[in-house]
mmCIF file of C-alpha atoms in Angstrom:
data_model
loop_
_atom_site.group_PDB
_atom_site.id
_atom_site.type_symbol
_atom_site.label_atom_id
_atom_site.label_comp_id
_atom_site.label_asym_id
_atom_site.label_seq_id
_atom_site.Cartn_x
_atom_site.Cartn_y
_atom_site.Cartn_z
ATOM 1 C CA UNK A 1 52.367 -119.917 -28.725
ATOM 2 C CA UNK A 2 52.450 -124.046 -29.195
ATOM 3 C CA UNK A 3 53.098 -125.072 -31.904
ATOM 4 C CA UNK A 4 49.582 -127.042 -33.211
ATOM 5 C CA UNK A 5 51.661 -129.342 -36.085
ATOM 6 C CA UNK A 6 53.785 -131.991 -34.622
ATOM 7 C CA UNK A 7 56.792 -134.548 -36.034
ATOM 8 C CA UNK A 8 54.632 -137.385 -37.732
ATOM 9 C CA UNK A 9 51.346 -135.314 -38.723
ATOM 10 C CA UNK A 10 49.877 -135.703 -42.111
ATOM 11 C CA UNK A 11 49.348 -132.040 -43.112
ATOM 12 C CA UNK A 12 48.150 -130.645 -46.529
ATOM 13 C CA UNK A 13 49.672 -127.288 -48.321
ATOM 14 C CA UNK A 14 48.127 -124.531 -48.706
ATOM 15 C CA UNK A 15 49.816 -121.808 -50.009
ATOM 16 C CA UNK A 16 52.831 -121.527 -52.226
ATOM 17 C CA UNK A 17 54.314 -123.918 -55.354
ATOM 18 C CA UNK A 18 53.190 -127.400 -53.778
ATOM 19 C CA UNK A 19 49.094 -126.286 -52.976
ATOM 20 C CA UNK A 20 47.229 -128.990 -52.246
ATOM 21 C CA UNK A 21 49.839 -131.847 -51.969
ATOM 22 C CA UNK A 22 50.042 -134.135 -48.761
ATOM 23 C CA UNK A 23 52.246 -135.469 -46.676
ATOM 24 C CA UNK A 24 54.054 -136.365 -43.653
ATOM 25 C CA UNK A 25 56.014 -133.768 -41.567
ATOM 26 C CA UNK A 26 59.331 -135.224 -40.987
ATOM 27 C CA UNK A 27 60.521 -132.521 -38.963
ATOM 28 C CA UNK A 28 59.385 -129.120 -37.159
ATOM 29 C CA UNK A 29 62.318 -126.442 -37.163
ATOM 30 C CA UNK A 30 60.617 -123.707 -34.833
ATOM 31 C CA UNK A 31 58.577 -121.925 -37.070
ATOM 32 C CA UNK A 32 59.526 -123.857 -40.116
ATOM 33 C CA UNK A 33 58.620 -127.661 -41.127
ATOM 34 C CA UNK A 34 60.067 -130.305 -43.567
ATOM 35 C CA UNK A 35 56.827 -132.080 -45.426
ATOM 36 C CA UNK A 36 57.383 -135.635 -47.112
ATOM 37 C CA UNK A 37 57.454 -135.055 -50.975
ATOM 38 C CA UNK A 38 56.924 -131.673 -50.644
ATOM 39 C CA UNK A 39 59.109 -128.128 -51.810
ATOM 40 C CA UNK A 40 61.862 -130.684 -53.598
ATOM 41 C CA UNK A 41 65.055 -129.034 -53.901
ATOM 42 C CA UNK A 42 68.450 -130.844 -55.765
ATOM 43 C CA UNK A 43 71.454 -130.704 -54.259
ATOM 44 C CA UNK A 44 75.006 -131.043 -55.092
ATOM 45 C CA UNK A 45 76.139 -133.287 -52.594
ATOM 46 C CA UNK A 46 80.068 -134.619 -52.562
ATOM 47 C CA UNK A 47 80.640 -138.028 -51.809
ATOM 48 C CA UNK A 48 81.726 -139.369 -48.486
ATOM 49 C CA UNK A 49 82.557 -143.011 -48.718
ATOM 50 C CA UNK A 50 83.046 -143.175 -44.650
ATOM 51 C CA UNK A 51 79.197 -142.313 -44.554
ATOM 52 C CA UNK A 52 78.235 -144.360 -47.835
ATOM 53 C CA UNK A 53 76.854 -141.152 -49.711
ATOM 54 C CA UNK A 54 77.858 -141.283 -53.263
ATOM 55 C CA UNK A 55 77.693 -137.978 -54.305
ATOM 56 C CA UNK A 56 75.875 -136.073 -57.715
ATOM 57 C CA UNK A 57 72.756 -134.357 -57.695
ATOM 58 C CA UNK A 58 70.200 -135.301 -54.842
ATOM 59 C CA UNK A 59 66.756 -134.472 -54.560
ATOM 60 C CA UNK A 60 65.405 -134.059 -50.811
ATOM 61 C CA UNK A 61 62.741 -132.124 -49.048
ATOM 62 C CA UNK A 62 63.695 -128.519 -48.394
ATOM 63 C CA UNK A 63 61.445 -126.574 -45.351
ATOM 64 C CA UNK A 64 58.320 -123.915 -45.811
ATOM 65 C CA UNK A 65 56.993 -121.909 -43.401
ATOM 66 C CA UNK A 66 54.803 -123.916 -41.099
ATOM 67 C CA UNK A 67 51.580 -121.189 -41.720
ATOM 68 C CA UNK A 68 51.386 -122.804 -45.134
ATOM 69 C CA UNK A 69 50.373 -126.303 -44.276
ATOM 70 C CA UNK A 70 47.227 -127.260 -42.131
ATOM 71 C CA UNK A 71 46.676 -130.877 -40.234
ATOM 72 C CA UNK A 72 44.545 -132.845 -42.227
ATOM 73 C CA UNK A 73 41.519 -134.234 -40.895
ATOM 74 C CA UNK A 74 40.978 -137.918 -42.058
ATOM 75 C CA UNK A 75 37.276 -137.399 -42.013
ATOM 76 C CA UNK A 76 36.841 -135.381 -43.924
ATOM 77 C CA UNK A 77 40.046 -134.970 -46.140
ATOM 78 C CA UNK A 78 40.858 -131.752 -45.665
ATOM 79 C CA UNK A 79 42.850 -129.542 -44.155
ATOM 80 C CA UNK A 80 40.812 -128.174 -40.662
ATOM 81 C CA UNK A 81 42.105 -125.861 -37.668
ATOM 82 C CA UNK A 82 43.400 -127.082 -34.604
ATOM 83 C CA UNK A 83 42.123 -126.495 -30.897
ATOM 84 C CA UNK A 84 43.651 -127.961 -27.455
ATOM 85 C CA UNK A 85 41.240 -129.549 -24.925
ATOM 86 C CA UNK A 86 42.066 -130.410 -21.055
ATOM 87 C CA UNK A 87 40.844 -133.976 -20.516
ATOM 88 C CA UNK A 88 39.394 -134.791 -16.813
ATOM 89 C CA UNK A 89 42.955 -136.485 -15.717
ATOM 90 C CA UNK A 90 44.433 -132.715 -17.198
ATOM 91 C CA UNK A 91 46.157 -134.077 -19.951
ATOM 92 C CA UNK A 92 45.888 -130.973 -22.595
ATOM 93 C CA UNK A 93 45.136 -132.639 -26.406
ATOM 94 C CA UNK A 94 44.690 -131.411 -29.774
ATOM 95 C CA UNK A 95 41.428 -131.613 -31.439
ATOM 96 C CA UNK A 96 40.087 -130.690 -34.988
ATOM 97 C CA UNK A 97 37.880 -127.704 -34.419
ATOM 98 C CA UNK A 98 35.107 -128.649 -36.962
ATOM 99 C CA UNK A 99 34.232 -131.084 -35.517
ATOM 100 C CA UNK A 100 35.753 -131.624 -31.762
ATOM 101 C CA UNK A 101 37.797 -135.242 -33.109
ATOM 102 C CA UNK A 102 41.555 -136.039 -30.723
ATOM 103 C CA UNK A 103 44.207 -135.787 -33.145
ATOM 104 C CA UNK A 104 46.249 -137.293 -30.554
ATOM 105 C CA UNK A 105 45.596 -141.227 -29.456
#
């Protein structure tokens, strides 16, 4: 199945610790995405001078399970299920299904 969230989305949580937050998905691991601000883990992290990291305790995104966010419809601000449609010149797009809106440009 294709996957309906994409790198660069703005997608709201639904389930789990972080409900109802926003954000940007920064990356999509198979079935699993990383969400801007979202499921913040800290991490001991040595430093590495030759990469300029300097070390301690670092807070950064951690993934959740990608049937836990939902694309979030600017219309309406909320969170809204996600259908493709063929265009005449077959290119296959993703569209809110509430309302028939592109989410791609």
């Amino acid at each position: 199945m294709a996957n309906r969230i994409k790198k660069g989305d703005t997608v709201v949580v639904i389930a789990g610790k972080d409900k109802g937050k926003q954000g940007e998905v920064i990356k999509v691991d198979g079935d699993r995405v990383v969400v801007s601000n979202v499921n913040l883990v800290k991490r001991h992290t040595k430093p590495n001078p030759q990469a300029g990291i300097a070390g301690g305790v670092v807070e950064r995104e951690a993934s959740i399970h990608i049937s836990n966010v939902m694309p979030l419809n600017p219309a309406t601000g909320k969170g809204e299920r996600i259908g493709y449609k063929i265009l005449e010149d077959g290119r296959k797009i993703r569209v809110f299904r509430s309302s028939g809106e592109a989410l791609d440009a």
